[in-house]
mmCIF file of C-alpha atoms in Angstrom:
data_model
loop_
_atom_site.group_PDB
_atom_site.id
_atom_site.type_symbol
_atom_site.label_atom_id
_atom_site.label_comp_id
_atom_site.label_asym_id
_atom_site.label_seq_id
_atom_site.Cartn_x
_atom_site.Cartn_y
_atom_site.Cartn_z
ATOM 1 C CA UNK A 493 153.142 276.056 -53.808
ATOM 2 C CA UNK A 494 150.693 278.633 -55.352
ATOM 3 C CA UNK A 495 151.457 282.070 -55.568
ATOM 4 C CA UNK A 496 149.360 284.534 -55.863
ATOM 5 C CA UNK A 497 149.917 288.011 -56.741
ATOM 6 C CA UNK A 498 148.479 291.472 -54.349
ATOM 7 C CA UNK A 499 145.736 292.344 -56.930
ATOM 8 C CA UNK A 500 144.762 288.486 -57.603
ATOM 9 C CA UNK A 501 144.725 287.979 -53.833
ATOM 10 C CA UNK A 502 142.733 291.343 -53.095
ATOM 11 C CA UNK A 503 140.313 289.857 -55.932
ATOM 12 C CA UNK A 504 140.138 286.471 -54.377
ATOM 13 C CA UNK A 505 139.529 287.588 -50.751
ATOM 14 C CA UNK A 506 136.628 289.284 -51.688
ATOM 15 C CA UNK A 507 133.599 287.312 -51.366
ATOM 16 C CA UNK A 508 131.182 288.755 -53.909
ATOM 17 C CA UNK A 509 133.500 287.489 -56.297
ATOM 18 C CA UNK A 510 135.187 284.588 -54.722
ATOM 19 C CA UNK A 511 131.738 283.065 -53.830
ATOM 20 C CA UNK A 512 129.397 282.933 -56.931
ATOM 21 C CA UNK A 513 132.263 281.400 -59.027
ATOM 22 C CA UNK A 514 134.280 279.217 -56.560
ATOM 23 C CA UNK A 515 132.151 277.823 -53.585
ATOM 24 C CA UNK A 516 130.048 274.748 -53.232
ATOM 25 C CA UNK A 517 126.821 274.244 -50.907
ATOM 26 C CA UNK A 518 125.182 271.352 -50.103
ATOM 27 C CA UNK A 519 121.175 271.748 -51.273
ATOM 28 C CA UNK A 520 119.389 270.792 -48.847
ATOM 29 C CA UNK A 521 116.209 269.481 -50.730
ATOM 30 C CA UNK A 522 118.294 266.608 -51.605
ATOM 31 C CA UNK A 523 122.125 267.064 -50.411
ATOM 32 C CA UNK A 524 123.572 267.359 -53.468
ATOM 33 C CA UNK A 525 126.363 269.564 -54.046
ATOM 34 C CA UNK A 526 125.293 272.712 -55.307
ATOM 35 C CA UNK A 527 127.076 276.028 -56.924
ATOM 36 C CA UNK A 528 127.080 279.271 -54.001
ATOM 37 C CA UNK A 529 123.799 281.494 -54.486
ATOM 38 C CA UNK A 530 123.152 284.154 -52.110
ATOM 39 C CA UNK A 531 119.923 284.705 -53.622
ATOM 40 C CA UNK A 532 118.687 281.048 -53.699
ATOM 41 C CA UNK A 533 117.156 280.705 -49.950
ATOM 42 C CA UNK A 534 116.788 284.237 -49.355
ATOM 43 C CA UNK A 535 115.580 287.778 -51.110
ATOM 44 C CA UNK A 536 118.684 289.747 -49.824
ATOM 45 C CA UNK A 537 119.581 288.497 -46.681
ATOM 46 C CA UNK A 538 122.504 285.932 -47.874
ATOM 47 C CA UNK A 539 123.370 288.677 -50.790
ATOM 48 C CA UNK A 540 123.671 291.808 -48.083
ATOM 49 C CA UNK A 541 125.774 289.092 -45.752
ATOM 50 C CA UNK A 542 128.195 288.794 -48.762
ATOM 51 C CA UNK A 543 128.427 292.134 -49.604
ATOM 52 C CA UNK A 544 129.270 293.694 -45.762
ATOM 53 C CA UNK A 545 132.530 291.258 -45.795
ATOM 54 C CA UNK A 546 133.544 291.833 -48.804
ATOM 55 C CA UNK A 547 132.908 295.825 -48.071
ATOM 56 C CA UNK A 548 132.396 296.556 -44.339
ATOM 57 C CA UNK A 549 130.901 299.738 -43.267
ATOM 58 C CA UNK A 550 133.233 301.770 -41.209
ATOM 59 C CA UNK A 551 133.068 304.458 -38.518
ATOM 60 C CA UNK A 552 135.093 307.938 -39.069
ATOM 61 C CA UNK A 553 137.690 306.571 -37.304
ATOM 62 C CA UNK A 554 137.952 303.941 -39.568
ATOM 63 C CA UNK A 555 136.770 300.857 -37.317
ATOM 64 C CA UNK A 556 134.605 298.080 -38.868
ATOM 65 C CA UNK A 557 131.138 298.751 -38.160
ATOM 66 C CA UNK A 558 129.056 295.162 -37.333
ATOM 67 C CA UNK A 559 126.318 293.512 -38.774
ATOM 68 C CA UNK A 560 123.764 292.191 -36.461
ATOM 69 C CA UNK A 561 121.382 289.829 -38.494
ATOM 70 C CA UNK A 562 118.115 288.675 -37.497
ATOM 71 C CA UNK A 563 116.157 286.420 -39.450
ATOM 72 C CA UNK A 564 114.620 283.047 -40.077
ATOM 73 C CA UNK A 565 115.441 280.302 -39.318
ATOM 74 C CA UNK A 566 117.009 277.984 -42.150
ATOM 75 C CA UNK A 567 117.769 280.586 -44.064
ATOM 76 C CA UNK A 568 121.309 279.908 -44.346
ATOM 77 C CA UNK A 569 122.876 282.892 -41.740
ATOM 78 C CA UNK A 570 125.094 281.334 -40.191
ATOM 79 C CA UNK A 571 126.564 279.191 -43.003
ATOM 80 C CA UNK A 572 126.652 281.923 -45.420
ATOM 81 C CA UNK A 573 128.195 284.218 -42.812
ATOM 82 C CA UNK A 574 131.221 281.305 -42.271
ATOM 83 C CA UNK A 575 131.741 281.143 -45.929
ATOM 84 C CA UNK A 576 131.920 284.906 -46.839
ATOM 85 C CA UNK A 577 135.110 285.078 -44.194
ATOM 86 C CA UNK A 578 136.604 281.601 -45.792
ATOM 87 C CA UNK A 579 137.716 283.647 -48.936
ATOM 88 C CA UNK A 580 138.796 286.992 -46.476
ATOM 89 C CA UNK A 581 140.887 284.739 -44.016
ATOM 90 C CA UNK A 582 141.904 282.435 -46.887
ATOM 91 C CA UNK A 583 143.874 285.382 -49.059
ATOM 92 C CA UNK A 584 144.609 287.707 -45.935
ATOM 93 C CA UNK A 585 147.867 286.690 -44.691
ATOM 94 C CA UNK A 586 148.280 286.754 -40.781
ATOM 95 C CA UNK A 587 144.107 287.343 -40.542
ATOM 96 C CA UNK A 588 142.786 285.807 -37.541
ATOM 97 C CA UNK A 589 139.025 284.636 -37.954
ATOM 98 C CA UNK A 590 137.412 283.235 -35.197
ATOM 99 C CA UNK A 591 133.353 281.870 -36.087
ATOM 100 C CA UNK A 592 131.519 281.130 -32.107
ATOM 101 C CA UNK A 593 128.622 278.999 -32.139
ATOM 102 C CA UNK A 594 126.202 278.646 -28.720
ATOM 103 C CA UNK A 595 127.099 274.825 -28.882
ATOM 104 C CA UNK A 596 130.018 272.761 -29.947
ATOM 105 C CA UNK A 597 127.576 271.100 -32.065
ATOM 106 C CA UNK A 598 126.542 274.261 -33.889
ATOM 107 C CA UNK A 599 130.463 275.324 -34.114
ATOM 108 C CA UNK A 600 131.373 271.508 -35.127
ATOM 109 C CA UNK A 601 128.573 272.053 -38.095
ATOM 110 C CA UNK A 602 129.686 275.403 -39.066
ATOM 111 C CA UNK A 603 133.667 274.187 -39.373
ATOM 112 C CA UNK A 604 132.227 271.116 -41.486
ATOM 113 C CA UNK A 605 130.897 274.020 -43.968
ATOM 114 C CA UNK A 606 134.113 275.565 -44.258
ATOM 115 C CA UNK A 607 135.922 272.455 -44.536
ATOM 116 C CA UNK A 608 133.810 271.562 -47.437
ATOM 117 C CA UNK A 609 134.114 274.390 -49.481
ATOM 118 C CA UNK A 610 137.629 274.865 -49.054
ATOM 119 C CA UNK A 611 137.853 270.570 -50.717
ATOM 120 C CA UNK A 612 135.632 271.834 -53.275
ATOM 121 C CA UNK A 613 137.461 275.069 -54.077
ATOM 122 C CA UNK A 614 139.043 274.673 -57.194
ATOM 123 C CA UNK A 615 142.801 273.496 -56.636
ATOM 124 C CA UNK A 616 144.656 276.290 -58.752
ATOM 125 C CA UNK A 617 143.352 278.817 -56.637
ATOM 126 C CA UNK A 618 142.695 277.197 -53.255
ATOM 127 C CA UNK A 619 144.831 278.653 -50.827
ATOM 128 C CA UNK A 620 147.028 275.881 -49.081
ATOM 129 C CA UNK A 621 146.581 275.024 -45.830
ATOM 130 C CA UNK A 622 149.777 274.010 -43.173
ATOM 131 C CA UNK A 623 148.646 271.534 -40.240
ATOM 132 C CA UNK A 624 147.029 272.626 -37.127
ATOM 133 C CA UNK A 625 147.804 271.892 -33.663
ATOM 134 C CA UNK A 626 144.345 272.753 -32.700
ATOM 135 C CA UNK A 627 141.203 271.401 -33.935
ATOM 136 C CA UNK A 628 138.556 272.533 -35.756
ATOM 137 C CA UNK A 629 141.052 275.314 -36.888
ATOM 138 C CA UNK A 630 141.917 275.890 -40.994
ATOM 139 C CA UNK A 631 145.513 277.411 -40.887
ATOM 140 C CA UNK A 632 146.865 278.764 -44.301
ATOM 141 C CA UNK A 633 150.196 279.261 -45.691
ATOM 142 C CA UNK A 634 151.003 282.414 -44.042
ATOM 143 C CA UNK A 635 152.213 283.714 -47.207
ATOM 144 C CA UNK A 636 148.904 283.776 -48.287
ATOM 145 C CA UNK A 637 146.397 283.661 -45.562
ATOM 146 C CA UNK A 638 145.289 283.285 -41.732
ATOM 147 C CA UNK A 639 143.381 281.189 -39.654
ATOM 148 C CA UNK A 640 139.967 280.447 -39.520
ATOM 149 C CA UNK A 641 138.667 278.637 -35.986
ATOM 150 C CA UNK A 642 135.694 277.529 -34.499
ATOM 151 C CA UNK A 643 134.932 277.652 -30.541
ATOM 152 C CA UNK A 644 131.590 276.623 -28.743
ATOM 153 C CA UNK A 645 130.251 279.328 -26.193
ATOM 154 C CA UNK A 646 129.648 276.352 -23.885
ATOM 155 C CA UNK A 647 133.161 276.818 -22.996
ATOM 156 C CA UNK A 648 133.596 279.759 -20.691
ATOM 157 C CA UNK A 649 136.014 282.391 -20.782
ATOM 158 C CA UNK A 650 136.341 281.846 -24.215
ATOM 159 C CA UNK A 651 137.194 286.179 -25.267
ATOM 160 C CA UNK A 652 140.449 286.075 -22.656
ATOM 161 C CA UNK A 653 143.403 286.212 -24.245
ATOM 162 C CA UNK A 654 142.329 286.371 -27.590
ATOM 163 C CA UNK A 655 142.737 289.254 -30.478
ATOM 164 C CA UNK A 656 140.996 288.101 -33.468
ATOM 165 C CA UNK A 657 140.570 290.327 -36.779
ATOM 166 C CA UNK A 658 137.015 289.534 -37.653
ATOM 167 C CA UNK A 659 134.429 287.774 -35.455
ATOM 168 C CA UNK A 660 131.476 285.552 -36.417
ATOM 169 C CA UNK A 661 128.894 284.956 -33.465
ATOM 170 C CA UNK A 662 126.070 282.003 -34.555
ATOM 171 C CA UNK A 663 123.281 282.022 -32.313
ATOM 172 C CA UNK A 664 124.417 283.907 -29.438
ATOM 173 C CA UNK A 665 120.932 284.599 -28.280
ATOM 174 C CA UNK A 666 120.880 281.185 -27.491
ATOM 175 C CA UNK A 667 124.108 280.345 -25.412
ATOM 176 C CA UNK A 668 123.864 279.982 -21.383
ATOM 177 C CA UNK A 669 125.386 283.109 -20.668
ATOM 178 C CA UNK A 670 125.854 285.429 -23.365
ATOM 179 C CA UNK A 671 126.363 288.587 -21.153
ATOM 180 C CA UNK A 672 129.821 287.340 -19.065
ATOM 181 C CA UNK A 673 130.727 286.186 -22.588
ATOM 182 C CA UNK A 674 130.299 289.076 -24.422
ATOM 183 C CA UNK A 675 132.082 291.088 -21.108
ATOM 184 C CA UNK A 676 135.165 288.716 -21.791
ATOM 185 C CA UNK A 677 135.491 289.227 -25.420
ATOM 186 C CA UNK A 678 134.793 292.828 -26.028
ATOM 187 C CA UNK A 679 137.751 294.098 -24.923
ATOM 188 C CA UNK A 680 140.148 291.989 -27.515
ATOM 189 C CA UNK A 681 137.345 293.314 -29.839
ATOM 190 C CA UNK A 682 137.539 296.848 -29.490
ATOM 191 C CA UNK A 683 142.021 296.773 -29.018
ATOM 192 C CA UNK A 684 141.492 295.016 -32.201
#
């Protein structure tokens, strides 16, 4: 197994550097695989994605301030927001990532991202994963990371009984009904 050292893992979590040098895209002109740019698709709305998880704001009492994004679509939100929290989860032992889509279909596509950069990582510094029991969940060696998972807002009462460290929400604006949701997973959220 790979071991990593604290300063090499508190370099590799971060995604302004992890990204640029380690992560693969497909283009979607022509799906071929492509190097990471957060400046390809976008002006700065990939880059500032990037930088807030590598660097979150955070309140006086030291809470993680969130990023609401609105933008285009196509421009890559969603899939740049799942890969900026691959390299966080991946080198963050016990970190518990969960990315919610407004369809399974949407979540389904966004794991499929993540799955494909983490092949395409480059093996001496890919954090290894340990099987799931659950699908569409990436579980590292806890010596070195967390857990990323994906869950579809079509499912209902989806925020009981969960605690997760960092939350990505894809197209919430979209889902059935955002507001009992949102009621269900806020408190995990904020005890978080």
């Amino acid at each position: 197994m790979t071991t990593f050292s604290a300063d090499v893992l508190k370099l590799l979590r971060d995604p302004r550097y992890s990204l640029p040098r380690f992560a693969h895209v497909m283009n979607q002109a022509d799906d071929s695989e492509v190097d990471f740019d957060p400046f390809k698709i976008t002006q700065s709305l990939q880059a500032t994605m990037v930088a807030y998880c590598g660097e979150p704001p955070r309140t006086e009492q030291g809470q993680t301030k969130w990023l609401a994004l609105l933008g285009p679509r196509q421009a890559g939100k969603s899939t740049t927001a799942a890969l900026a929290m691959y390299p966080n989860t991946a080198y963050s032992p016990g970190h518990d990532h969960v990315i919610i889509a407004d369809t399974r279909a949407r979540a389904d596509y966004l794991f499929g991202r993540i799955l494909y950069a983490h092949a395409r990582w480059p093996e001496e510094v890919r954090a290894p994963s340990v099987p799931a029991r659950e699908v569409r969940q990436l579980t590292f060696d806890p010596k070195v990371g967390g857990k990323i998972s994906t869950m579809s807002l079509e499912q209902g009462a989806m925020g009981i009984g969960r605690s997760p460290n960092s939350v990505h929400l894809s197209e919430c604006g979209f889902a059935r009904d955002m507001a009992t949701q949102w009621t269900m997973m806020l408190p995990g959220l904020i005890n978080k």
